[in-house]
Coordinates of C-alpha atoms and ligand atoms in Angstrom, one line a residue:
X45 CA -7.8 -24.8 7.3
X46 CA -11.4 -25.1 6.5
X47 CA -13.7 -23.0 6.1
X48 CA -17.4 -23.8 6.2
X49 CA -20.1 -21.9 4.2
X50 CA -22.0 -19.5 6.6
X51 CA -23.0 -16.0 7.2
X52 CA -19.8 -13.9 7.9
X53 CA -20.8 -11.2 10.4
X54 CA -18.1 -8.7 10.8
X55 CA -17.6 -6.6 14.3
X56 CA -20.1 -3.5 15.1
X57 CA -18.0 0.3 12.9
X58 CA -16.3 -2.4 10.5
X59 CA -14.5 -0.1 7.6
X60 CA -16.0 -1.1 5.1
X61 CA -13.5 0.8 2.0
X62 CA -10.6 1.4 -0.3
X63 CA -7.9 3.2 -0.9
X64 CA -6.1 5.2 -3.5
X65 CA -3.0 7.8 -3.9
X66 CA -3.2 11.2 -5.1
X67 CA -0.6 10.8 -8.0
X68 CA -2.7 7.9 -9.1
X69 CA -5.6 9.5 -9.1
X70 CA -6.6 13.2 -8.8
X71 CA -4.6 14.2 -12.4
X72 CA -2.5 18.0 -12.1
X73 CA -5.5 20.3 -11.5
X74 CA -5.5 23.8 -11.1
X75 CA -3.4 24.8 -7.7
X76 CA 0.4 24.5 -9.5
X77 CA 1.3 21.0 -8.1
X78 CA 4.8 20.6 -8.2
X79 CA 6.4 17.9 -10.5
X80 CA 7.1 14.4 -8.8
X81 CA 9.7 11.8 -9.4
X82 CA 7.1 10.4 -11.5
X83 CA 7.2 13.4 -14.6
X84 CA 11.3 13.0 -13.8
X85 CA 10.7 9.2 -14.6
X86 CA 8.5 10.2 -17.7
X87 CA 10.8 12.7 -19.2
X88 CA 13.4 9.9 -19.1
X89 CA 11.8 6.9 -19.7
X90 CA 8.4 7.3 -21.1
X91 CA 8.7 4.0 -23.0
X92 CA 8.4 2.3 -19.6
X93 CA 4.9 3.8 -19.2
X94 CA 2.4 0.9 -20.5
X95 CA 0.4 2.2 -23.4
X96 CA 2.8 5.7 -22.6
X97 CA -0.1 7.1 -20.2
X98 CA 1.4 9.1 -17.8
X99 CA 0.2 11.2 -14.5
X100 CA -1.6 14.4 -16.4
X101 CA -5.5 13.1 -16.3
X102 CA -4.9 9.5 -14.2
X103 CA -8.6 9.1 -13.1
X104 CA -9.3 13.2 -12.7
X105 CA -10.6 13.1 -9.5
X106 CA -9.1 16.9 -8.7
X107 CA -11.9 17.8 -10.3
X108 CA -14.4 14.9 -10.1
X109 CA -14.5 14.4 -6.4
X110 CA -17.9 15.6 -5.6
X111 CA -19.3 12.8 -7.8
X112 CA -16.5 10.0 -7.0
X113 CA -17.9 10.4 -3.3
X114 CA -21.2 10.0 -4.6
X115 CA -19.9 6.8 -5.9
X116 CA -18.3 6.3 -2.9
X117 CA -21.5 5.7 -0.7
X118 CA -23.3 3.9 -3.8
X119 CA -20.7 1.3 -3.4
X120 CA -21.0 1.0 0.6
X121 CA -18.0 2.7 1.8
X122 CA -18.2 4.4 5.3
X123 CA -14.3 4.6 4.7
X124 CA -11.8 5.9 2.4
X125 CA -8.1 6.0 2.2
X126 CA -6.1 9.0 -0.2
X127 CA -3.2 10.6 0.1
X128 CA -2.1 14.3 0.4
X129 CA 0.3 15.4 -2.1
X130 CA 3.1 16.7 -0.6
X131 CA 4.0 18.5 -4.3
X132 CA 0.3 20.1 -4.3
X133 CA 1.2 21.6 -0.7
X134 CA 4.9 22.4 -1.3
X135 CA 5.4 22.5 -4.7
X136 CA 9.1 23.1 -4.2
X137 CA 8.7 20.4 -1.2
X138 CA 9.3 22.6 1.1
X139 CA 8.7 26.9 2.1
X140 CA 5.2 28.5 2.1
X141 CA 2.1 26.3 1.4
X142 CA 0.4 26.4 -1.6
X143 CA -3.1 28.0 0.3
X144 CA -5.4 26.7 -3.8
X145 CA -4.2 23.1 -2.5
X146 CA -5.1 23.3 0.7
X147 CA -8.5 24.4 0.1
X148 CA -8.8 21.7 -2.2
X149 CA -8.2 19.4 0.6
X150 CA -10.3 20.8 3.0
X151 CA -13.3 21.2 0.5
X152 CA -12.7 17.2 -0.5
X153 CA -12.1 16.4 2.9
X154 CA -15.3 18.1 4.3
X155 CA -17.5 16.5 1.5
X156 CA -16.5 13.3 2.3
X157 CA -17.3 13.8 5.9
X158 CA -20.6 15.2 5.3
X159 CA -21.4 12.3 3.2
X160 CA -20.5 10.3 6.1
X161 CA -17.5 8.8 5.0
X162 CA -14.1 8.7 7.4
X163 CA -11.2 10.3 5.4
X164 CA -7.9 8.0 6.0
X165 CA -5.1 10.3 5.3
X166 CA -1.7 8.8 4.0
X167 CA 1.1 11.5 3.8
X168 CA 3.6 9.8 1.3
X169 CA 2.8 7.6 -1.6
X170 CA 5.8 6.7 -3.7
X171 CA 5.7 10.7 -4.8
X172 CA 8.8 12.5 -4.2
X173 CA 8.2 16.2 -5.0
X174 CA 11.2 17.0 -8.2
X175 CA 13.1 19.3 -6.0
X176 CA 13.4 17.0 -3.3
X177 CA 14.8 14.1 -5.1
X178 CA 17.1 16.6 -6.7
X179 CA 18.5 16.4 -3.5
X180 CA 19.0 12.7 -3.6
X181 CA 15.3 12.2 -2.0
X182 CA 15.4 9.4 1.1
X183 CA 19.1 9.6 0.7
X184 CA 18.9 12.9 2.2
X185 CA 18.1 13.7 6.1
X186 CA 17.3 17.4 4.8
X187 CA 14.5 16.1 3.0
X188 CA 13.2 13.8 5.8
X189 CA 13.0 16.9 7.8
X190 CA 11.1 18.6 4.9
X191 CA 8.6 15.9 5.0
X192 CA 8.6 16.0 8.7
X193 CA 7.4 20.0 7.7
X194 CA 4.9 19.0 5.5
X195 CA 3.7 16.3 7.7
X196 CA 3.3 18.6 10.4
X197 CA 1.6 21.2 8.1
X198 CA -1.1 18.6 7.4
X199 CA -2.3 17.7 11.0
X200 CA -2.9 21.7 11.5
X201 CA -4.3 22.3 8.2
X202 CA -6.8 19.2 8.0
X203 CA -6.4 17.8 11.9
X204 CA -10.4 18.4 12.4
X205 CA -11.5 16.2 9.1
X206 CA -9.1 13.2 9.2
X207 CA -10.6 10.3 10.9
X208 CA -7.0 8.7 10.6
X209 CA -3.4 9.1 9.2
X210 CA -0.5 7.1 8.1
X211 CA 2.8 8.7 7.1
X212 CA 4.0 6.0 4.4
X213 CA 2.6 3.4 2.6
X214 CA 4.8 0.5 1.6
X215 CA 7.9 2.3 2.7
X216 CA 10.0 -1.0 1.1
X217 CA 8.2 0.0 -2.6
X218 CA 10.7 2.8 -3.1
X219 CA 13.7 0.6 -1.7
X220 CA 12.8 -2.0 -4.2
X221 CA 12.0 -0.4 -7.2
X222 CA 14.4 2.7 -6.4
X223 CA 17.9 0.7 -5.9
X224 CA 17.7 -2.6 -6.3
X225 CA 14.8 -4.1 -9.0
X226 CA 14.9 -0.6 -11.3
X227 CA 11.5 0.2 -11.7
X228 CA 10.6 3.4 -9.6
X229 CA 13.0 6.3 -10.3
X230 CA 15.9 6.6 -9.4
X231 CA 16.5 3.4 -10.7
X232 CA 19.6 2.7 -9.1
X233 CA 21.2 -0.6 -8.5
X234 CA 22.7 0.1 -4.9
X235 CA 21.6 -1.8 -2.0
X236 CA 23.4 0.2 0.2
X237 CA 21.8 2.8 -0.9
X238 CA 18.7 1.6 -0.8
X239 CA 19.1 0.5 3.2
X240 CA 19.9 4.1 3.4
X241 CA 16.5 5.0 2.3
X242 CA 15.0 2.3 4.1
X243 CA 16.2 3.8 7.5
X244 CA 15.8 6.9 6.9
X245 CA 12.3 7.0 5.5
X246 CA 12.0 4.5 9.1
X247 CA 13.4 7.7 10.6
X248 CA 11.0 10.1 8.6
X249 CA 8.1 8.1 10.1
X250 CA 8.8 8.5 13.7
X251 CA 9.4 11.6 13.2
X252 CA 6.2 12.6 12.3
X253 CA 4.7 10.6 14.4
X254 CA 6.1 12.7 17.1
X255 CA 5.0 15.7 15.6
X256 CA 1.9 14.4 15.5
X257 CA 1.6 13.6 19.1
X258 CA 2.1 17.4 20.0
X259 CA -1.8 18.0 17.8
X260 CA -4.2 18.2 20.3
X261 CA -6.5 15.4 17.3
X262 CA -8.3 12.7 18.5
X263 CA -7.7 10.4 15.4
X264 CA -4.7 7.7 15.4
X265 CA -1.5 8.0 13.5
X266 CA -0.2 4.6 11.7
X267 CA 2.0 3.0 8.9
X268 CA 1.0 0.9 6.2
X269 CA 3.1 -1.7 4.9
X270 CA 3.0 -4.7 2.7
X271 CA 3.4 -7.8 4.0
X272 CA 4.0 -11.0 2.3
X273 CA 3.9 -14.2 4.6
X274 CA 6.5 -15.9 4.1
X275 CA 6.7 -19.8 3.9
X276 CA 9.5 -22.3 3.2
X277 CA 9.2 -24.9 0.2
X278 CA 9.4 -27.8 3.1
X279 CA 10.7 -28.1 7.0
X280 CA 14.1 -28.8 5.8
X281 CA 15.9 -26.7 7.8
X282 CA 17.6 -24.9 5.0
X283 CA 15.0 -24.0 3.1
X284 CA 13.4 -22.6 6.4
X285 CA 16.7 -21.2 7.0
X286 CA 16.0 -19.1 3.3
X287 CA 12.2 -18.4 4.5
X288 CA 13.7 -16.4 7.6
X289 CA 15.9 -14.3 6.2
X290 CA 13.3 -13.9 3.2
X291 CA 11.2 -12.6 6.2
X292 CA 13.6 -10.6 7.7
X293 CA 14.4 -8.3 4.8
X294 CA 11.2 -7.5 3.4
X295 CA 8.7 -8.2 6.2
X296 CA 10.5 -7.5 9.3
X297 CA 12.9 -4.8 8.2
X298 CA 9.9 -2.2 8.5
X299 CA 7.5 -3.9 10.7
X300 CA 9.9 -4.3 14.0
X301 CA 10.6 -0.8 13.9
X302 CA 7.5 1.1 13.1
X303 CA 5.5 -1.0 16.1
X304 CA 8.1 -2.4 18.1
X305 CA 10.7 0.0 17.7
X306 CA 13.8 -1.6 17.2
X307 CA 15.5 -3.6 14.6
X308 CA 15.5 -7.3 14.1
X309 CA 19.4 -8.2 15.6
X310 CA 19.6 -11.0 12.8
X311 CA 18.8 -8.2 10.3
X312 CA 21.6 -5.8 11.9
X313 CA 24.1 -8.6 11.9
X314 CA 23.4 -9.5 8.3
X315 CA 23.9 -6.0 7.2
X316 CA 27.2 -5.4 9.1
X317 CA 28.2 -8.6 7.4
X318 CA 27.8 -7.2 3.8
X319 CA 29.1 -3.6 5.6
X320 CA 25.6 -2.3 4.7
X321 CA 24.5 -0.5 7.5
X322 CA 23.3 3.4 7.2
X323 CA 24.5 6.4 8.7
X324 CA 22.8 7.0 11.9
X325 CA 22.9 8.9 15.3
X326 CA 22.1 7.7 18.7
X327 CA 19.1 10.1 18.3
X328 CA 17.6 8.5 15.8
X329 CA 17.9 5.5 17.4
X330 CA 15.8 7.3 20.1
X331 CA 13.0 8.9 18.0
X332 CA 12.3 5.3 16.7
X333 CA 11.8 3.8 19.9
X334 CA 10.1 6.4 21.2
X335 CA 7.8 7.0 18.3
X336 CA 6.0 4.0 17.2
X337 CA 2.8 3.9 15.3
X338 CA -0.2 3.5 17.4
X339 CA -2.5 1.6 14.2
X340 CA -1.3 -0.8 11.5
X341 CA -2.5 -1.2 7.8
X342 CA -1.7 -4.2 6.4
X343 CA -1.2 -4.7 2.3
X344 CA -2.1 -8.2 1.5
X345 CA -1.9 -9.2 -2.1
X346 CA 0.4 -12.7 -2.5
X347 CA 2.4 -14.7 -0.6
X348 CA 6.0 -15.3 -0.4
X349 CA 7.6 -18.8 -1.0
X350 CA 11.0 -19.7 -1.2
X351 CA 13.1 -22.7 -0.9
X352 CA 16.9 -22.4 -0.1
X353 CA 19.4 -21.3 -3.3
X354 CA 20.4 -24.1 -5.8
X355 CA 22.9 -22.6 -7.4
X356 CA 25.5 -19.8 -5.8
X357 CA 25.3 -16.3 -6.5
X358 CA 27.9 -14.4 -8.1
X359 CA 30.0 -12.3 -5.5
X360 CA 30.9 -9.7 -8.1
X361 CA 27.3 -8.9 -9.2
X362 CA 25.7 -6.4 -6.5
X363 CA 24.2 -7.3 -3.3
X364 CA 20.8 -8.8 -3.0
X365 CA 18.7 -10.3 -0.3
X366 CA 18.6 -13.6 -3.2
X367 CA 22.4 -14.1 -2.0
X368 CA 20.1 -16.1 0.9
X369 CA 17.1 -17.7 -0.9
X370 CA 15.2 -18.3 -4.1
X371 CA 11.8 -18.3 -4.9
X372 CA 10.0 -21.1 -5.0
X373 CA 7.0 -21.9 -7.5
X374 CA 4.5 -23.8 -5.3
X375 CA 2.9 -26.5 -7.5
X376 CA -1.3 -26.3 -7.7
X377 CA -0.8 -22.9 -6.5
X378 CA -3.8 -20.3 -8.0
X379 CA -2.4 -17.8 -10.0
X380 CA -3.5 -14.2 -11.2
X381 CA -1.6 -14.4 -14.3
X382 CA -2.6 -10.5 -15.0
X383 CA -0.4 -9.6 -12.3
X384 CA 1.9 -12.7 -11.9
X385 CA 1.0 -13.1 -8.7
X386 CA 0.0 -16.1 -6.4
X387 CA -3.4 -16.1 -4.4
X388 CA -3.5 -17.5 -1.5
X389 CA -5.7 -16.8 0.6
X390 CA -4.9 -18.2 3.9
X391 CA -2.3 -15.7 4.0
X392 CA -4.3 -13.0 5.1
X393 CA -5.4 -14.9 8.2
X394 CA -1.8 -16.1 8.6
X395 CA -0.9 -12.3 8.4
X396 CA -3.1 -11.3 11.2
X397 CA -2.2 -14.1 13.4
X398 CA 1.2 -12.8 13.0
X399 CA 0.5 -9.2 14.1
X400 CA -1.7 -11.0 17.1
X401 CA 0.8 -13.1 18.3
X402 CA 4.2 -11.0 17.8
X403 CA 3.3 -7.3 17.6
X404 CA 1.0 -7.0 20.4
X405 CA -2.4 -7.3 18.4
X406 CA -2.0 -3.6 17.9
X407 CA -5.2 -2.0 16.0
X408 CA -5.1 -3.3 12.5
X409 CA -7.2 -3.2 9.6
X410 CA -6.8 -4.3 6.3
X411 CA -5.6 -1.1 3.8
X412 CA -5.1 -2.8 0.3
X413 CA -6.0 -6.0 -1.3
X414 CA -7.6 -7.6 -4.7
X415 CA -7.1 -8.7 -7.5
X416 CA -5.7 -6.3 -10.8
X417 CA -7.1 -7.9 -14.2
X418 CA -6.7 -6.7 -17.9
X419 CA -9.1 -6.3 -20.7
X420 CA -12.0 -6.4 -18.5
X421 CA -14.4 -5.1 -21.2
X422 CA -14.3 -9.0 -22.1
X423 CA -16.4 -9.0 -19.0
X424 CA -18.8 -6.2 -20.1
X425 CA -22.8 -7.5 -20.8
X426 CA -25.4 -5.2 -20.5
X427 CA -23.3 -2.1 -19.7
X428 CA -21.3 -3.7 -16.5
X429 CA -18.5 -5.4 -15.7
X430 CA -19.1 -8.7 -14.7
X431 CA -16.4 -9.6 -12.4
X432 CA -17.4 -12.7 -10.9
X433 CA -13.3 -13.0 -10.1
X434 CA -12.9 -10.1 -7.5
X435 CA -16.0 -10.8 -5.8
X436 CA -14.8 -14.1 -5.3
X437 CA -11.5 -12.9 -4.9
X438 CA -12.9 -10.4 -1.7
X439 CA -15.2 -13.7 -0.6
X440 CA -12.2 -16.2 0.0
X441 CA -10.4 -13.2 1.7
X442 CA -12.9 -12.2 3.8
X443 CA -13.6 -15.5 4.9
X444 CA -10.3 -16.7 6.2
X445 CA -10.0 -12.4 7.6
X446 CA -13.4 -13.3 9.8
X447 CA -11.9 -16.6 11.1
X448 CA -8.9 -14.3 12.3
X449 CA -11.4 -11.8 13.8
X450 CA -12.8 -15.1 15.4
X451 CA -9.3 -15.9 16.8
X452 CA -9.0 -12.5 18.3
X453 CA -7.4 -10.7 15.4
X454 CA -7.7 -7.1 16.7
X455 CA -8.8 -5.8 13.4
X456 CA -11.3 -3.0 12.1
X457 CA -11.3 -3.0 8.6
X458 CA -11.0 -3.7 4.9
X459 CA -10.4 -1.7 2.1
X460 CA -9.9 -2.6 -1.3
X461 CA -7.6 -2.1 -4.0
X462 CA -9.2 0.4 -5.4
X463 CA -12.5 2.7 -5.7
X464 CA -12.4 3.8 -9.4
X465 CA -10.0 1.8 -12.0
X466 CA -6.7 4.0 -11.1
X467 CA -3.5 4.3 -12.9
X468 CA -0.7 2.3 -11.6
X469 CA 3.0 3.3 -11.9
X470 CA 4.7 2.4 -14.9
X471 CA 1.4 -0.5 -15.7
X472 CA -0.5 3.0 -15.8
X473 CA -4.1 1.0 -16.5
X474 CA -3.1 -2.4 -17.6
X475 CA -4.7 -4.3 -14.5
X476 CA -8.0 -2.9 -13.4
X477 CA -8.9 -3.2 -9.6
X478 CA -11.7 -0.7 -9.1
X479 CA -15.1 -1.4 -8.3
X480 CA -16.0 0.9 -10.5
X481 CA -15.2 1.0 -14.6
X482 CA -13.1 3.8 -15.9
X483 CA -13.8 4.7 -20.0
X484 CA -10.0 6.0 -20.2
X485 CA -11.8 8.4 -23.6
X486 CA -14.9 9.8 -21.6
X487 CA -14.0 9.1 -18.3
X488 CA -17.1 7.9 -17.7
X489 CA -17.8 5.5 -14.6
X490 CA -19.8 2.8 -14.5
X491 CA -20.0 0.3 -11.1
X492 CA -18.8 -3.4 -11.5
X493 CA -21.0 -6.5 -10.5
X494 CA -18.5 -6.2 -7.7
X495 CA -19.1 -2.6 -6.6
X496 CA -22.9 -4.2 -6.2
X497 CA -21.7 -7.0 -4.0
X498 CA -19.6 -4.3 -2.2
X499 CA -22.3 -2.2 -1.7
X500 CA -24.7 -4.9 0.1
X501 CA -21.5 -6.6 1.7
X502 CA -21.6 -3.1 3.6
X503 CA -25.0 -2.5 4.3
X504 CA -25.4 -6.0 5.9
X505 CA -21.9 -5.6 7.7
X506 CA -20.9 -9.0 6.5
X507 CA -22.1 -12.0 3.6
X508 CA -23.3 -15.3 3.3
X509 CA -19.9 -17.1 2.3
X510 CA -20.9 -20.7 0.4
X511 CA -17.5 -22.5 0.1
X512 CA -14.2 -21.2 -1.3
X513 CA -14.4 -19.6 -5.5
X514 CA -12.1 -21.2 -7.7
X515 CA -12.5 -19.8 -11.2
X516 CA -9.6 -17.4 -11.2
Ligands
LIG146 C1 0.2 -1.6 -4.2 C2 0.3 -0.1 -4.2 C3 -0.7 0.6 -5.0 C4 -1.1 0.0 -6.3 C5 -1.3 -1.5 -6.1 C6 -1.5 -2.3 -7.5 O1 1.3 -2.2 -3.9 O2 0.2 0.4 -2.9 O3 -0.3 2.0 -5.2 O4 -0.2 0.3 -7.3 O5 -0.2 -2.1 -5.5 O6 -0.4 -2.1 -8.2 P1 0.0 -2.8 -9.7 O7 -0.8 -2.1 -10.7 O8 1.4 -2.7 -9.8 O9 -0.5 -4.2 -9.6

């Protein structure tokens, strides 16, 4: 596809944004936050932690937000995604609410309104409260009705200031770092397991989105999941053969139920296959259908290509997906060797064509994507960032995401990968991806050329785009 240099326009209330979580941003503060999988993962491992930074300070915006939404409108966004920590609320994960937190909230929440900036509220973030994965966290349906609790506690507490929620993001992270690739905690090796939590955090979902639906709140409840097209090394039919199930596992698996409501029957028959499939109840089966999301985020950061396996897979070593495919290095491919990941940017538009043609073109907008790059102080003259990369980065992007508006793409929005340089999991601040600079000593901010370009990309609603950037 071609795209030809012109003035992108984007529709009338675009979101222009980004998004961040509260473990990897707001630090501990003062209101007794509960411990996370994330200090169980440091106690345990802290050598994991690049550069050992852990969750204490992250980007402090607990106590910074007043001048981080500031930022916020200097940089041009009308929109912002966080997330409510369920450990700040129930510290123990569940029983009273912690009243310090939720005043935090409301006063954050508020400020960001006033500033004219719609709060997007995302209720789970890869950050299991300690107490609750004491209890063997998505494993457990006591704790999916805990979160269900805290969920519901949420839409009463800061119903009037949320513009919208989500109850997960990328509800397949903790499958694939949790039990089958070992880098989220647990760090279990157990695909049965991890299906386990896959359905039941798919459970956990519905759930409170029908809570939700008894909230009198005029805003929109969704999901946001991240979604890697998927494409076959050729049009042999085995290597398309790999590209399906490919699909199926990590695109599919939570996309058909959270907006269609049922489960892909090739993905059912696989699992019965392997005799993988969870413990459920006719109920549940229900509350899926009955409780799908009624808006879609969509992650994009890389594609997925595979080809079909070239050598067999061991039948003793534990179950994974790879027993169907391989990956597949696509020659000429451009390449963020920061983060190992392909860009591609076609993807995104191949994405929302997707979602148009095979989800009902529900409401959709963009919730993550960007590029992560380290040492960016090589970039520094005069002061700033110079990050000629992302903006080109967010150019090709939003070139090929326009055609898809064009094409009838019913989408709203786009919001970055991230506001402020963030810490990231165990690559704490390796890869940057804010707009804005973080000095880890001072924590002084300082806006990227890209928080410039973001900043007049949103005050003119759209840019002049002059042919595709290829200097990654
Ligand atoms: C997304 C997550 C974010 C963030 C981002 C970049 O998948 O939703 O929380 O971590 O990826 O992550 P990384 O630093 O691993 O590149």
């Amino acid at each position: 596809m071609n795209i030809q240099p012109q003035f992108m326009r984007f529709p009338d209330e675009f979101w222009w944004g980004s998004a961040w979580s509260a473990e990897q941003a707001e630090g501990r503060g003062n209101t007794g936050k509960g411990r996370t999988q994330w200090d169980m993962s440091w106690d345990k491992y802290p050598h994991r932690f690049y550069q050992g930074i852990n969750t204490d300070t992250t980007t402090d915006f607990f106590y910074r937000y007043r001048d981080d939404i500031e930022l916020m409108k200097q940089t041009g966004h009308n929109s912002f995604r966080l997330s409510i920590s369920w450990a700040r609320l129930f510290p123990d994960g569940i029983g009273e609410v912690c009243q310090e937190a939720v005043e935090f909230y409301r006063a954050m929440l508020s400020e960001m309104n006033a500033k004219g900036i719609k709060p997007f509220a995302n209720l789970y973030h890869f950050d299991m409260p300690e107490a609750m994965m004491q209890l063997g966290g998505w494993e457990n349906r006591d704790v999916v009705a805990a979160y269900v609790h805290f969920c519901d506690t949420c839409f009463q507490e800061f119903g009037d200031l949320v513009f919208h929620w989500f109850t997960f993001n990328e509800p397949l992270g903790p499958v694939l770092g949790g039990y089958m690739e070992d880098f989220h905690y647990p760090n279990v090796i157990d695909f049965k397991r991890g299906v386990q939590v896959g359905f039941n955090t798919i459970l956990a979902s519905a759930l409170a989105v029908k809570a939700f639906k008894r909230h009198p709140l005029q805003s929109k409840i969704g999901i946001i999941l991240n979604l890697s097209p998927t494409y076959p090394r050729s049009e042999n039919p085995r290597d398309k053969e790999a590209a399906e199930y490919a699909d199926l596992f990590y695109n599919r698996s939570f996309l058909d139920p959270s907006v269609r409501g049922t489960f892909p029957p090739k993905l059912v028959a696989t699992l019965h296959e392997h005799d993988l499939i969870p413990e459920f109840t006719e109920q549940d089966l229900n509350d899926i259908r009955e409780n799908t999301v009624q808006i879609l985020g969509l992650n994009y950061y890389e594609p997925r290509r595979v080809k079909a396996r070239t050598s067999s897979f061991s039948h003793d070593a534990p179950f994974m997906p790879e027993w169907y495919f391989e990956s597949y290095i696509m020659p000429g491919r451009k390449f963020n060797p920061h983060r190992g990941w392909e860009i591609y940017e076609q993807g995104i538009y191949d994405l929302c064509i997707d979602i148009r043609d095979n989800y009902g073109n529900i409401e959709a907008f963009i919730s993550e994507n960007s590029m992560g790059v380290a040492n960016e102080e090589r970039f520094i003259r005069d002061g700033q960032v110079h990050d000629d990369y992302r903006i080109g980065f967010i150019q090709n992007h939003l070139a090929y995401l326009h055609q898809a508006i064009t094409d009838g793409c019913n989408i709203k929005g786009y919001h970055l990968w991230t506001f402020i340089d963030c810490w990231s999991w165990i690559n704490a601040y390796k890869n940057r991806y804010g707009l804005i600079r973080l000095d880890l000593k001072t924590q002084q901010r300082t806006i990227k050329k890209s928080g410039e370009f973001y900043q007049a990309l949103s005050q003119q609603n759209g840019f002049y785009f002059n042919g595709l950037y290829v200097d990654f």
